Amino acid sequence: MGIIKLNNIRTFSFHGCMDEEAKIGSDYRVDLTAKGDFTNAAASDELVDAIDYVHLNRIVKEEMDIRAKLLEHVAQRIIKRIIFEIDMVEEVTVCVSKINPPIGGDVESVTIEMHGVR
């Protein structure tokens, strides 16, 4: 079993329950960990045998571009697509962070973490 991590994927997206968030947008960070069998990739040195991090990043970017009220909803969409589109992924953990959330205090970020298993 191997692990691939994509750290600090940055997006500007329009998630949130308030109407203002849909209009002005905010900065987000996504961290992703995917587990799978790396045995063939290690032996062959071929991308076809690996979990393609370009594909993982594309899924994150595309799903972050689709507005949602809740970060949990976005994370679940990312997990579902990864499990559906990338057969080698056995488990995936996604953390979605809203940077400088509008919660009336000095808070750097709010993060949700969700996990999916094939």
PDB file of C-alpha atoms in Angstrom:
ATOM      1  CA  MET A   1       0.000   0.000   0.000  1.00  0.00           C
ATOM      2  CA  GLY A   2       1.262   3.466  -0.864  1.00  0.00           C
ATOM      3  CA  ILE A   3       0.124   6.992  -0.126  1.00  0.00           C
ATOM      4  CA  ILE A   4       0.102  10.019  -2.411  1.00  0.00           C
ATOM      5  CA  LYS A   5      -0.537  13.471  -0.951  1.00  0.00           C
ATOM      6  CA  LEU A   6      -1.475  16.709  -2.659  1.00  0.00           C
ATOM      7  CA  ASN A   7      -0.810  19.525  -0.226  1.00  0.00           C
ATOM      8  CA  ASN A   8      -2.152  23.056  -0.232  1.00  0.00           C
ATOM      9  CA  ILE A   9      -4.135  23.075  -3.475  1.00  0.00           C
ATOM     10  CA  ARG A  10      -5.235  26.721  -3.585  1.00  0.00           C
ATOM     11  CA  THR A  11      -8.475  27.895  -5.174  1.00  0.00           C
ATOM     12  CA  PHE A  12     -10.653  30.967  -5.228  1.00  0.00           C
ATOM     13  CA  SER A  13     -14.206  29.691  -4.903  1.00  0.00           C
ATOM     14  CA  PHE A  14     -17.725  30.816  -3.999  1.00  0.00           C
ATOM     15  CA  HIS A  15     -18.875  28.438  -1.253  1.00  0.00           C
ATOM     16  CA  GLY A  16     -20.882  29.424   1.792  1.00  0.00           C
ATOM     17  CA  CYS A  17     -24.372  29.856   3.171  1.00  0.00           C
ATOM     18  CA  MET A  18     -24.420  33.649   2.957  1.00  0.00           C
ATOM     19  CA  ASP A  19     -25.418  35.415  -0.270  1.00  0.00           C
ATOM     20  CA  GLU A  20     -22.314  37.630  -0.024  1.00  0.00           C
ATOM     21  CA  GLU A  21     -20.060  34.569  -0.211  1.00  0.00           C
ATOM     22  CA  ALA A  22     -21.639  33.608  -3.527  1.00  0.00           C
ATOM     23  CA  LYS A  23     -20.842  37.079  -4.895  1.00  0.00           C
ATOM     24  CA  ILE A  24     -17.408  37.945  -3.524  1.00  0.00           C
ATOM     25  CA  GLY A  25     -15.818  34.503  -3.144  1.00  0.00           C
ATOM     26  CA  SER A  26     -13.002  33.463  -0.854  1.00  0.00           C
ATOM     27  CA  ASP A  27      -9.658  31.710  -0.769  1.00  0.00           C
ATOM     28  CA  TYR A  28      -9.640  27.967  -0.072  1.00  0.00           C
ATOM     29  CA  ARG A  29      -7.077  25.274   0.543  1.00  0.00           C
ATOM     30  CA  VAL A  30      -7.555  21.585  -0.202  1.00  0.00           C
ATOM     31  CA  ASP A  31      -5.296  18.807   1.073  1.00  0.00           C
ATOM     32  CA  LEU A  32      -5.777  15.307  -0.256  1.00  0.00           C
ATOM     33  CA  THR A  33      -4.362  11.909   0.674  1.00  0.00           C
ATOM     34  CA  ALA A  34      -5.021   8.864  -1.504  1.00  0.00           C
ATOM     35  CA  LYS A  35      -4.022   5.275  -0.729  1.00  0.00           C
ATOM     36  CA  GLY A  36      -3.511   2.487  -3.224  1.00  0.00           C
ATOM     37  CA  ASP A  37      -1.229  -0.315  -4.332  1.00  0.00           C
ATOM     38  CA  PHE A  38       1.980   1.204  -5.741  1.00  0.00           C
ATOM     39  CA  THR A  39       3.660  -2.154  -6.465  1.00  0.00           C
ATOM     40  CA  ASN A  40       3.161  -2.071 -10.252  1.00  0.00           C
ATOM     41  CA  ALA A  41       4.156   1.589 -10.567  1.00  0.00           C
ATOM     42  CA  ALA A  42       7.317   0.999  -8.575  1.00  0.00           C
ATOM     43  CA  ALA A  43       8.279  -1.923 -10.804  1.00  0.00           C
ATOM     44  CA  SER A  44       7.271  -0.527 -14.219  1.00  0.00           C
ATOM     45  CA  ASP A  45       8.144   3.178 -13.877  1.00  0.00           C
ATOM     46  CA  GLU A  46       5.051   3.884 -16.013  1.00  0.00           C
ATOM     47  CA  LEU A  47       2.329   6.456 -15.283  1.00  0.00           C
ATOM     48  CA  VAL A  48      -0.373   4.032 -16.396  1.00  0.00           C
ATOM     49  CA  ASP A  49       0.447   1.957 -13.287  1.00  0.00           C
ATOM     50  CA  ALA A  50       0.345   4.921 -10.892  1.00  0.00           C
ATOM     51  CA  ILE A  51      -2.224   7.161  -9.255  1.00  0.00           C
ATOM     52  CA  ASP A  52      -1.971  10.254 -11.460  1.00  0.00           C
ATOM     53  CA  TYR A  53      -1.724  13.357  -9.282  1.00  0.00           C
ATOM     54  CA  VAL A  54      -2.597  15.564 -12.255  1.00  0.00           C
ATOM     55  CA  HIS A  55      -5.957  13.771 -12.434  1.00  0.00           C
ATOM     56  CA  LEU A  56      -6.463  14.170  -8.675  1.00  0.00           C
ATOM     57  CA  ASN A  57      -5.712  17.897  -8.886  1.00  0.00           C
ATOM     58  CA  ARG A  58      -8.091  18.351 -11.836  1.00  0.00           C
ATOM     59  CA  ILE A  59     -10.945  16.721  -9.902  1.00  0.00           C
ATOM     60  CA  VAL A  60     -10.329  19.014  -6.930  1.00  0.00           C
ATOM     61  CA  LYS A  61     -10.208  22.150  -9.095  1.00  0.00           C
ATOM     62  CA  GLU A  62     -13.355  21.213 -11.057  1.00  0.00           C
ATOM     63  CA  GLU A  63     -15.379  20.419  -7.939  1.00  0.00           C
ATOM     64  CA  MET A  64     -14.185  23.532  -6.117  1.00  0.00           C
ATOM     65  CA  ASP A  65     -15.487  25.566  -9.091  1.00  0.00           C
ATOM     66  CA  ILE A  66     -19.043  24.314  -8.450  1.00  0.00           C
ATOM     67  CA  ARG A  67     -20.716  26.421  -5.767  1.00  0.00           C
ATOM     68  CA  ALA A  68     -21.964  24.743  -2.591  1.00  0.00           C
ATOM     69  CA  LYS A  69     -23.272  26.022   0.707  1.00  0.00           C
ATOM     70  CA  LEU A  70     -21.260  23.563   2.791  1.00  0.00           C
ATOM     71  CA  LEU A  71     -17.631  22.470   2.620  1.00  0.00           C
ATOM     72  CA  GLU A  72     -18.789  18.961   3.518  1.00  0.00           C
ATOM     73  CA  HIS A  73     -20.796  18.821   0.291  1.00  0.00           C
ATOM     74  CA  VAL A  74     -17.790  19.836  -1.802  1.00  0.00           C
ATOM     75  CA  ALA A  75     -15.510  17.327  -0.056  1.00  0.00           C
ATOM     76  CA  GLN A  76     -18.012  14.511  -0.619  1.00  0.00           C
ATOM     77  CA  ARG A  77     -18.231  15.336  -4.328  1.00  0.00           C
ATOM     78  CA  ILE A  78     -14.429  15.227  -4.583  1.00  0.00           C
ATOM     79  CA  ILE A  79     -14.293  11.862  -2.794  1.00  0.00           C
ATOM     80  CA  LYS A  80     -17.042  10.338  -4.960  1.00  0.00           C
ATOM     81  CA  ARG A  81     -15.345  11.413  -8.191  1.00  0.00           C
ATOM     82  CA  ILE A  82     -11.935  10.114  -7.127  1.00  0.00           C
ATOM     83  CA  ILE A  83     -13.353   6.724  -6.147  1.00  0.00           C
ATOM     84  CA  PHE A  84     -15.383   6.566  -9.382  1.00  0.00           C
ATOM     85  CA  GLU A  85     -12.704   7.806 -11.821  1.00  0.00           C
ATOM     86  CA  ILE A  86      -9.451   6.400 -10.423  1.00  0.00           C
ATOM     87  CA  ASP A  87      -9.630   2.638  -9.931  1.00  0.00           C
ATOM     88  CA  MET A  88      -6.286   2.410  -8.133  1.00  0.00           C
ATOM     89  CA  VAL A  89      -7.460   4.591  -5.230  1.00  0.00           C
ATOM     90  CA  GLU A  90      -8.625   2.398  -2.328  1.00  0.00           C
ATOM     91  CA  GLU A  91      -9.014   5.169   0.266  1.00  0.00           C
ATOM     92  CA  VAL A  92      -9.063   8.950   0.101  1.00  0.00           C
ATOM     93  CA  THR A  93      -9.070  11.698   2.703  1.00  0.00           C
ATOM     94  CA  VAL A  94      -9.966  15.251   1.724  1.00  0.00           C
ATOM     95  CA  CYS A  95      -9.521  18.368   3.870  1.00  0.00           C
ATOM     96  CA  VAL A  96     -11.173  21.576   2.650  1.00  0.00           C
ATOM     97  CA  SER A  97     -10.225  24.825   4.388  1.00  0.00           C
ATOM     98  CA  LYS A  98     -11.864  28.218   4.057  1.00  0.00           C
ATOM     99  CA  ILE A  99      -9.204  30.878   4.588  1.00  0.00           C
ATOM    100  CA  ASN A 100     -10.245  33.893   6.704  1.00  0.00           C
ATOM    101  CA  PRO A 101     -13.843  32.717   7.204  1.00  0.00           C
ATOM    102  CA  PRO A 102     -16.455  35.412   7.882  1.00  0.00           C
ATOM    103  CA  ILE A 103     -17.232  34.345  11.453  1.00  0.00           C
ATOM    104  CA  GLY A 104     -16.691  37.592  13.332  1.00  0.00           C
ATOM    105  CA  GLY A 105     -13.271  36.832  14.756  1.00  0.00           C
ATOM    106  CA  ASP A 106      -9.605  36.532  13.925  1.00  0.00           C
ATOM    107  CA  VAL A 107      -9.615  32.960  12.586  1.00  0.00           C
ATOM    108  CA  GLU A 108      -7.018  31.900  10.009  1.00  0.00           C
ATOM    109  CA  SER A 109      -9.120  29.102   8.557  1.00  0.00           C
ATOM    110  CA  VAL A 110     -11.898  26.592   9.116  1.00  0.00           C
ATOM    111  CA  THR A 111     -11.239  23.043   7.926  1.00  0.00           C
ATOM    112  CA  ILE A 112     -13.435  20.002   7.420  1.00  0.00           C
ATOM    113  CA  GLU A 113     -11.977  16.531   6.850  1.00  0.00           C
ATOM    114  CA  MET A 114     -13.780  13.613   5.237  1.00  0.00           C
ATOM    115  CA  HIS A 115     -12.719  10.091   4.354  1.00  0.00           C
ATOM    116  CA  GLY A 116     -13.881   7.676   1.686  1.00  0.00           C
ATOM    117  CA  VAL A 117     -13.171   3.985   1.057  1.00  0.00           C
ATOM    118  CA  ARG A 118     -13.776   1.951  -2.095  1.00  0.00           C
TER     119      ARG A 118
END
